[in-house]
DNA sequence: GTCTATAAAATGATAGAC
DNA sequence: GTCTATCATTTTATAGAC
C-alpha cells in the first residue's frame, strides 16, 4: 500500500506517547518542553499537535491509560476464594503490575497536581475504585475473623503505600526476581493485617 | 534602632523560604516562577536574589533544612531499650515529624529529580543515614529473635514507605488525632516484622 | 502529516538607581 | 534591601506551504 511521503500516523502517535511518558517520568511534566518530546520522537514541535490538542491532554491521556490498564487487569481476574488468598493475589498483582511499568507509575503518582481540576477528578475516581477493591478484601477478612485491622480504610492506604514503594528501589539487574520480591512483601502484608 | 526604609532583611529571608516551600509543594518546583514567589512575599522578583543565588539553591536549602531537622531530632533521642521499643519510638516519631510539616515532606520526596547532581548526592546521603537507623533497629531485633523479616533492607524501605504514606491522606480536621494514627500504624508495623 | 516560521507570553537572572 | 527596567532565552501553540 503506497503512502504519502512524510506520513507516519500509524507509528508516530504511539511514539509521541512513549517519548512523553519517558521524559515526564525522568524530568517531571513541567520541566519537559514540547520541543524536547518532538526531538525524542524525531519530528518538529508543531507536528506533535497532530496527536494531542495540548500538553495537558498528553499528560492526562497517559495517566488515564495507565489507570484503565490497571482496572482492566483487575476486572479480568476472578474474585474467588477467601480473603487471605484474594489478598495474596492482590498483593502479588500490584507488585508485578507496577514493576512492569515504572515510568507510568512514577508519572501517575507524581504529576497529579499538574492535572487540570476536571482531569484530576477523573484520575482520582479511577484510583479510588482500585483502592476500594483492596478495602473490600480487608473488610471481608475482618468479618470472617481472618484479619484484624483497626481501620480498613487506613490499612488499605498503608498497604498500597508499602507495595507501591517497591518501585523506588527495585532494579531489574538487582539480586531479586519479581517473584521473590512479591513473596517478601506478601509476607509482610499477611502478617500486618493478620488476626 | 533606626533602619533604612525598605530594608527588611530580618524578616524577608524566612518569608522567601516559606513562600517557596508552600508553592513548590502545591505546584512543583518547575511549575513555580521566581515572580510567583516574589508576589507571595510581597516584593519584586529581583529582590529575591538578595536571599538566594538562584532557584536551584532555594530548592536545595529547603530540602537540606528538612533533612537536617529530621536527623537532628533523631540524634537528640536516646537509642536505649530493646528493638521492639526502639521500633515503636521510631514509628511514632516518623509519623509525628512528617505530619507536622507536610509541605517539606512533599517537596523532599517529589523534587529529588530537580536537584543538580551534586545537590542530589548530598540529600541522598542524608536520607540514607536516616534509613540506616531503622535498618539497625530491625537487624538488632532479628538478632535477638524478636523480629522475623526476610531482608532487613527491604523491610526498612517498606516500613518507611508505609509510614510516609500517611501524609497523603491525613488531614488535621479529620476524625483521628496524630496519636491515634501513630497507634494504628505502630500496630501494623509491629505485626509486619514480628517473629 | 510534517515542515518552517512566527506570534505572544513567560522565564531566570542581572544592572543600576534610590 | 528593594525597585524598575531589561536582556537573552524559552515556552506553548498556531498558520500556512508542501
Coordinates of C-alpha atoms (C1' of nucleotides) in Angstrom, one line a residue:
Chain A
X1 CA 0.0 0.0 0.0
X2 CA 1.5 3.3 -1.1
X3 CA 1.7 6.0 1.4
X4 CA 2.3 9.8 1.1
X5 CA 5.8 10.7 1.9
X6 CA 6.2 12.1 5.3
X7 CA 3.1 10.5 6.6
X8 CA 3.6 8.1 9.6
X9 CA 0.5 8.4 11.6
X10 CA 0.4 4.7 12.4
X11 CA 3.7 4.9 14.2
X12 CA 4.2 8.5 15.3
X13 CA 1.2 8.6 17.6
X14 CA 2.4 5.8 19.9
X15 CA 5.9 7.2 19.7
X16 CA 4.8 10.6 21.0
X17 CA 3.1 8.9 24.0
X18 CA 6.2 6.8 24.7
X19 CA 8.6 9.7 24.5
X20 CA 6.3 11.9 26.7
X21 CA 6.0 9.2 29.3
X22 CA 9.7 8.6 29.5
X23 CA 10.6 12.3 29.7
X24 CA 7.8 13.1 32.1
X25 CA 9.0 10.3 34.4
X26 CA 12.6 11.4 34.3
X27 CA 12.2 15.2 34.5
X28 CA 8.7 15.9 35.5
X29 CA 5.8 17.2 33.4
X30 CA 6.5 20.9 34.0
X31 CA 10.2 20.6 33.2
X32 CA 9.7 18.9 29.8
X33 CA 9.0 21.0 26.8
X34 CA 7.1 20.1 23.7
X35 CA 10.3 20.6 21.7
X36 CA 12.1 18.1 23.8
X37 CA 9.4 15.5 23.2
X38 CA 9.4 16.2 19.5
X39 CA 13.2 15.8 19.4
X40 CA 12.9 12.5 21.1
X41 CA 10.4 11.3 18.5
X42 CA 12.4 12.8 15.6
X43 CA 9.8 15.4 14.4
X44 CA 9.4 19.1 14.8
X45 CA 7.4 20.5 17.7
X46 CA 4.4 21.6 15.5
X47 CA 3.9 18.0 14.4
X48 CA 3.0 16.9 17.9
X49 CA -0.2 18.8 17.7
X50 CA -1.5 16.3 15.2
X51 CA -1.6 13.8 18.1
X52 CA -2.6 15.9 21.1
X53 CA -4.6 19.1 21.4
X54 CA -2.2 20.3 24.0
X55 CA 0.4 19.3 26.6
X56 CA -2.2 18.9 29.4
X57 CA -4.1 16.3 27.3
X58 CA -0.9 14.4 26.7
X59 CA -0.4 14.0 30.5
X60 CA -4.0 13.2 31.1
X61 CA -4.1 10.5 28.4
X62 CA -1.0 8.9 29.8
X63 CA -2.4 8.8 33.3
X64 CA -5.9 7.6 32.2
X65 CA -4.3 4.9 30.0
X66 CA -2.3 3.7 33.0
X67 CA -5.3 3.6 35.3
X68 CA -7.5 2.0 32.6
X69 CA -5.0 -0.8 32.2
X70 CA -4.8 -1.3 35.9
X71 CA -8.5 -1.6 36.4
X72 CA -9.0 -3.7 33.2
X73 CA -6.5 -6.2 34.5
X74 CA -8.2 -6.4 37.9
X75 CA -11.6 -6.9 36.2
X76 CA -10.2 -9.7 34.2
X77 CA -9.4 -11.7 37.3
X78 CA -11.9 -13.8 39.3
X79 CA -12.6 -12.6 42.8
X80 CA -13.0 -16.1 44.1
X81 CA -11.5 -17.6 47.2
X82 CA -11.3 -16.5 50.8
X83 CA -10.0 -13.1 51.9
X84 CA -6.5 -14.4 52.6
X85 CA -5.9 -15.8 49.1
X86 CA -7.6 -12.8 47.5
X87 CA -5.2 -10.5 49.4
X88 CA -2.2 -12.6 48.3
X89 CA -3.4 -12.4 44.7
X90 CA -3.9 -8.6 45.0
X91 CA -0.5 -8.1 46.6
X92 CA 1.4 -10.1 44.0
X93 CA -0.6 -8.5 41.2
X94 CA 0.1 -5.0 42.5
X95 CA 3.8 -5.5 42.7
X96 CA 4.1 -7.3 39.3
X97 CA 1.9 -4.7 37.5
X98 CA 3.8 -1.7 39.0
X99 CA 7.3 -3.1 38.5
X100 CA 6.4 -3.8 34.8
X101 CA 5.8 -0.1 34.1
X102 CA 7.9 2.1 36.4
X103 CA 7.6 5.2 34.2
X104 CA 3.8 5.2 34.1
X105 CA 3.7 4.6 37.9
X106 CA 6.1 7.4 38.5
X107 CA 4.1 9.8 36.4
X108 CA 0.7 8.7 37.8
X109 CA 1.9 9.3 41.4
X110 CA 3.9 12.4 40.9
X111 CA 2.0 14.5 38.4
X112 CA -1.4 14.6 39.9
X113 CA -1.0 18.2 40.8
X114 CA -0.3 19.1 37.2
X115 CA -3.7 17.9 36.1
X116 CA -6.4 20.4 35.5
X117 CA -9.2 20.1 38.1
X118 CA -11.5 18.2 35.8
X119 CA -8.8 15.8 34.7
X120 CA -7.7 15.3 38.3
X121 CA -11.2 14.3 39.3
X122 CA -11.3 11.6 36.7
X123 CA -8.0 10.1 37.7
X124 CA -8.9 10.4 41.4
X125 CA -12.1 8.4 40.7
X126 CA -10.2 5.6 39.0
X127 CA -7.7 5.4 41.7
X128 CA -10.4 5.3 44.3
X129 CA -12.1 2.4 42.7
X130 CA -8.8 0.5 42.7
X131 CA -8.4 1.1 46.4
X132 CA -12.0 0.1 47.0
X133 CA -11.2 -3.4 45.8
X134 CA -8.5 -3.8 48.4
X135 CA -10.6 -2.3 51.1
X136 CA -13.4 -4.8 50.2
X137 CA -10.9 -7.7 50.7
X138 CA -9.8 -6.4 54.0
X139 CA -13.4 -5.9 55.2
X140 CA -14.4 -9.4 54.2
X141 CA -11.3 -10.8 56.0
X142 CA -12.2 -8.8 59.1
X143 CA -15.8 -10.1 59.0
X144 CA -14.5 -13.6 58.7
X145 CA -12.2 -13.2 61.6
X146 CA -9.1 -13.8 59.4
X147 CA -7.8 -10.2 59.6
X148 CA -7.6 -7.7 62.4
X149 CA -7.1 -4.1 61.5
X150 CA -8.1 -1.0 63.4
X151 CA -9.4 0.8 60.4
X152 CA -9.9 -0.8 57.0
X153 CA -9.5 2.4 55.0
X154 CA -6.2 3.3 56.7
X155 CA -5.0 -0.3 56.3
X156 CA -5.8 -0.1 52.6
X157 CA -3.8 3.1 52.1
X158 CA -1.0 1.7 54.3
X159 CA -0.7 -1.5 52.3
X160 CA -0.8 0.3 48.9
X161 CA 1.8 2.8 50.0
X162 CA 4.1 0.0 51.2
X163 CA 3.6 -2.0 48.0
X164 CA 4.0 0.9 45.6
X165 CA 7.2 1.9 47.4
X166 CA 8.8 -1.1 45.8
X167 CA 9.2 0.9 42.6
X168 CA 11.6 3.3 44.2
X169 CA 14.3 0.8 44.8
X170 CA 13.7 -2.3 42.5
X171 CA 16.1 -2.7 39.6
X172 CA 15.8 -5.4 37.1
X173 CA 19.5 -6.0 37.3
X174 CA 19.4 -6.5 41.0
X175 CA 19.7 -9.7 43.0
X176 CA 16.0 -10.4 43.4
X177 CA 13.4 -11.6 40.9
X178 CA 10.0 -10.1 40.8
X179 CA 8.5 -13.2 42.3
X180 CA 11.0 -13.1 45.2
X181 CA 10.0 -9.5 45.8
X182 CA 6.3 -10.5 45.7
X183 CA 6.9 -13.1 48.3
X184 CA 8.8 -10.9 50.7
X185 CA 6.1 -8.2 50.5
X186 CA 3.3 -10.7 50.8
X187 CA 4.9 -12.0 54.0
X188 CA 4.8 -8.5 55.5
X189 CA 1.3 -7.7 54.3
X190 CA 0.0 -11.0 55.5
X191 CA 1.4 -10.5 59.0
X192 CA 0.5 -6.8 59.2
X193 CA -3.3 -7.5 58.8
X194 CA -3.4 -10.9 60.5
X195 CA -5.8 -11.6 63.3
Chain B
X1 CA 17.5 51.2 66.2
X2 CA 16.8 53.2 63.1
X3 CA 16.7 51.2 59.9
X4 CA 16.8 52.2 56.2
X5 CA 13.4 52.5 54.7
X6 CA 12.7 49.4 52.5
X7 CA 15.1 47.2 54.4
X8 CA 13.6 44.1 55.9
X9 CA 16.4 41.5 55.7
X10 CA 15.5 40.1 59.1
X11 CA 12.0 39.1 58.0
X12 CA 12.2 38.8 54.2
X13 CA 14.7 35.9 54.2
X14 CA 12.5 33.5 56.1
X15 CA 9.4 34.6 54.2
X16 CA 11.1 33.8 50.9
X17 CA 11.8 30.3 52.2
X18 CA 8.2 29.9 53.5
X19 CA 6.6 31.1 50.3
X20 CA 8.9 28.9 48.1
X21 CA 8.2 25.9 50.2
X22 CA 4.4 26.4 50.1
X23 CA 4.4 27.0 46.3
X24 CA 6.8 24.2 45.5
X25 CA 4.7 21.8 47.5
X26 CA 1.5 22.8 45.7
X27 CA 2.6 23.3 42.2
X28 CA 6.0 21.6 41.9
X29 CA 9.4 23.2 41.6
X30 CA 9.5 23.5 37.8
X31 CA 6.0 25.0 37.7
X32 CA 6.7 27.8 40.1
X33 CA 8.3 31.0 38.8
X34 CA 10.5 33.4 40.8
X35 CA 8.0 36.1 40.1
X36 CA 5.3 34.0 41.7
X37 CA 7.4 33.5 44.8
X38 CA 8.2 37.2 44.9
X39 CA 4.5 38.1 44.6
X40 CA 3.7 35.8 47.6
X41 CA 6.3 37.5 49.7
X42 CA 5.3 40.9 48.5
X43 CA 8.5 42.0 46.8
X44 CA 9.6 42.3 43.2
X45 CA 11.4 39.3 41.6
X46 CA 14.8 40.9 41.6
X47 CA 14.8 41.3 45.4
X48 CA 14.7 37.5 45.8
X49 CA 18.3 37.4 44.7
X50 CA 19.4 39.0 47.9
X51 CA 18.5 35.8 49.6
X52 CA 19.4 33.1 47.2
X53 CA 21.9 32.9 44.4
X54 CA 19.4 31.1 42.2
X55 CA 16.3 29.0 42.1
X56 CA 18.2 25.7 42.4
X57 CA 19.8 26.8 45.7
X58 CA 16.3 27.8 47.0
X59 CA 15.1 24.2 46.5
X60 CA 18.3 22.6 47.8
X61 CA 18.3 24.8 51.0
X62 CA 14.7 23.8 51.7
X63 CA 15.4 20.1 51.3
X64 CA 18.7 20.2 53.3
X65 CA 17.0 22.1 56.0
X66 CA 14.3 19.4 56.2
X67 CA 16.7 16.6 56.3
X68 CA 18.9 18.3 58.9
X69 CA 16.0 18.9 61.1
X70 CA 15.0 15.2 60.8
X71 CA 18.4 13.9 61.6
X72 CA 18.9 16.5 64.4
X73 CA 15.7 15.3 66.1
X74 CA 16.8 11.7 65.8
X75 CA 20.2 12.4 67.2
X76 CA 18.6 14.2 70.2
X77 CA 16.9 10.9 71.3
X78 CA 18.4 8.1 73.2
X79 CA 18.7 4.8 71.4
X80 CA 18.2 2.8 74.6
X81 CA 15.8 -0.1 75.1
X82 CA 15.2 -3.3 73.2
X83 CA 14.5 -3.4 69.5
X84 CA 10.7 -3.5 69.9
X85 CA 10.5 -0.3 72.0
X86 CA 13.1 1.4 69.7
X87 CA 11.0 0.5 66.7
X88 CA 7.8 1.8 68.3
X89 CA 9.6 5.0 69.2
X90 CA 10.9 5.4 65.6
X91 CA 7.5 4.6 64.1
X92 CA 5.7 7.2 66.3
X93 CA 8.4 9.8 65.7
X94 CA 8.4 9.3 61.9
X95 CA 4.6 9.9 61.8
X96 CA 4.6 12.8 64.1
X97 CA 7.5 14.5 62.5
X98 CA 6.2 14.1 58.9
X99 CA 2.6 15.1 59.7
X100 CA 3.9 18.3 61.3
X101 CA 5.5 19.5 58.1
X102 CA 3.5 18.2 55.1
X103 CA 4.9 20.7 52.7
X104 CA 8.5 20.0 53.4
X105 CA 7.8 16.2 53.2
X106 CA 6.1 16.7 49.8
X107 CA 8.9 18.7 48.4
X108 CA 11.6 16.4 49.7
X109 CA 10.1 13.3 48.2
X110 CA 8.8 14.8 44.9
X111 CA 11.6 17.2 43.8
X112 CA 14.6 15.0 44.1
X113 CA 14.9 14.8 40.3
X114 CA 15.0 18.6 40.1
X115 CA 18.2 18.8 42.2
X116 CA 21.5 19.2 40.4
X117 CA 23.6 16.0 40.6
X118 CA 25.8 17.4 43.4
X119 CA 22.9 18.5 45.5
X120 CA 21.1 15.3 44.9
X121 CA 24.1 13.3 46.3
X122 CA 24.0 15.4 49.5
X123 CA 20.3 14.9 50.1
X124 CA 20.6 11.2 49.2
X125 CA 23.3 10.7 51.7
X126 CA 21.2 12.3 54.5
X127 CA 18.2 10.2 53.6
X128 CA 20.4 7.1 53.6
X129 CA 21.6 7.8 57.1
X130 CA 18.0 8.1 58.3
X131 CA 17.1 4.8 56.8
X132 CA 20.2 3.2 58.3
X133 CA 19.0 3.9 61.8
X134 CA 15.8 2.0 61.1
X135 CA 17.7 -0.8 59.5
X136 CA 19.9 -1.1 62.6
X137 CA 16.8 -1.5 64.8
X138 CA 15.5 -4.2 62.6
X139 CA 18.8 -6.0 62.5
X140 CA 19.1 -5.9 66.2
X141 CA 15.6 -7.2 66.6
X142 CA 16.3 -10.1 64.2
X143 CA 19.5 -11.0 66.0
X144 CA 17.5 -11.0 69.3
X145 CA 14.8 -13.2 67.8
X146 CA 12.2 -10.5 68.3
X147 CA 11.7 -9.8 64.6
X148 CA 11.5 -12.0 61.6
X149 CA 12.0 -10.3 58.2
X150 CA 13.3 -11.9 55.0
X151 CA 15.5 -8.9 54.2
X152 CA 16.2 -6.0 56.6
X153 CA 16.9 -3.5 53.8
X154 CA 13.7 -4.2 52.0
X155 CA 11.8 -4.2 55.3
X156 CA 13.3 -0.8 56.1
X157 CA 12.1 0.7 52.8
X158 CA 8.7 -1.0 53.1
X159 CA 8.1 0.4 56.6
X160 CA 9.3 3.9 55.7
X161 CA 7.1 3.9 52.5
X162 CA 4.1 2.7 54.6
X163 CA 4.6 5.3 57.3
X164 CA 5.4 8.2 54.9
X165 CA 2.2 7.4 53.0
X166 CA 0.2 8.8 55.9
X167 CA 1.0 12.3 54.7
X168 CA -1.1 11.7 51.5
X169 CA -4.4 11.3 53.4
X170 CA -4.1 12.7 56.9
X171 CA -5.9 16.0 57.5
X172 CA -5.8 17.9 60.7
X173 CA -9.6 18.4 60.6
X174 CA -10.2 14.7 60.2
X175 CA -11.6 12.2 62.8
X176 CA -8.2 10.9 64.1
X177 CA -5.6 12.6 66.2
X178 CA -1.9 12.2 65.4
X179 CA -1.5 9.9 68.4
X180 CA -4.3 7.7 67.2
X181 CA -2.8 7.5 63.8
X182 CA 0.6 6.6 65.4
X183 CA -1.0 3.8 67.3
X184 CA -2.8 2.3 64.2
X185 CA 0.4 2.3 62.2
X186 CA 2.5 1.0 65.0
X187 CA 0.1 -1.9 65.3
X188 CA 0.7 -2.8 61.6
X189 CA 4.4 -2.3 61.7
X190 CA 4.8 -4.4 64.9
X191 CA 2.9 -7.3 63.4
X192 CA 4.6 -7.0 59.9
X193 CA 8.1 -7.6 61.3
X194 CA 7.1 -9.8 64.3
X195 CA 8.8 -13.1 64.8
Chain C
dG1 C1' 1.4 14.5 8.2
dT2 C1' 5.3 17.3 8.6
dC3 C1' 7.7 21.3 7.8
dT4 C1' 9.2 26.3 8.5
dA5 C1' 8.1 30.5 10.5
dT6 C1' 6.2 33.1 13.9
dA7 C1' 3.1 35.0 17.4
dA8 C1' 2.5 36.2 22.2
dA9 C1' 3.8 35.4 26.6
dA10 C1' 6.7 33.9 30.3
dT11 C1' 11.1 32.6 32.3
dG12 C1' 15.7 33.1 35.2
dA13 C1' 18.8 36.3 36.1
dT14 C1' 21.3 41.0 36.1
dA15 C1' 22.3 46.3 36.2
dG16 C1' 21.9 50.3 38.2
dA17 C1' 19.0 54.0 40.5
dC18 C1' 17.5 55.1 45.1
Chain D
dG1 C1' 17.4 46.0 50.5
dT2 C1' 14.2 47.0 47.1
dC3 C1' 12.9 48.9 43.0
dT4 C1' 12.4 49.4 37.7
dA5 C1' 13.9 48.1 33.5
dT6 C1' 15.8 44.9 30.7
dC7 C1' 18.4 41.0 28.4
dA8 C1' 18.5 36.8 26.3
dT9 C1' 16.0 32.6 26.2
dT10 C1' 12.5 29.6 26.2
dT11 C1' 7.8 28.4 26.3
dT12 C1' 3.0 26.7 24.2
dA13 C1' 0.5 26.9 20.3
dT14 C1' -0.9 28.3 15.6
dA15 C1' -0.7 29.4 10.3
dG16 C1' 0.2 28.1 6.0
dA17 C1' 3.4 25.9 2.5
dC18 C1' 4.3 21.4 0.7

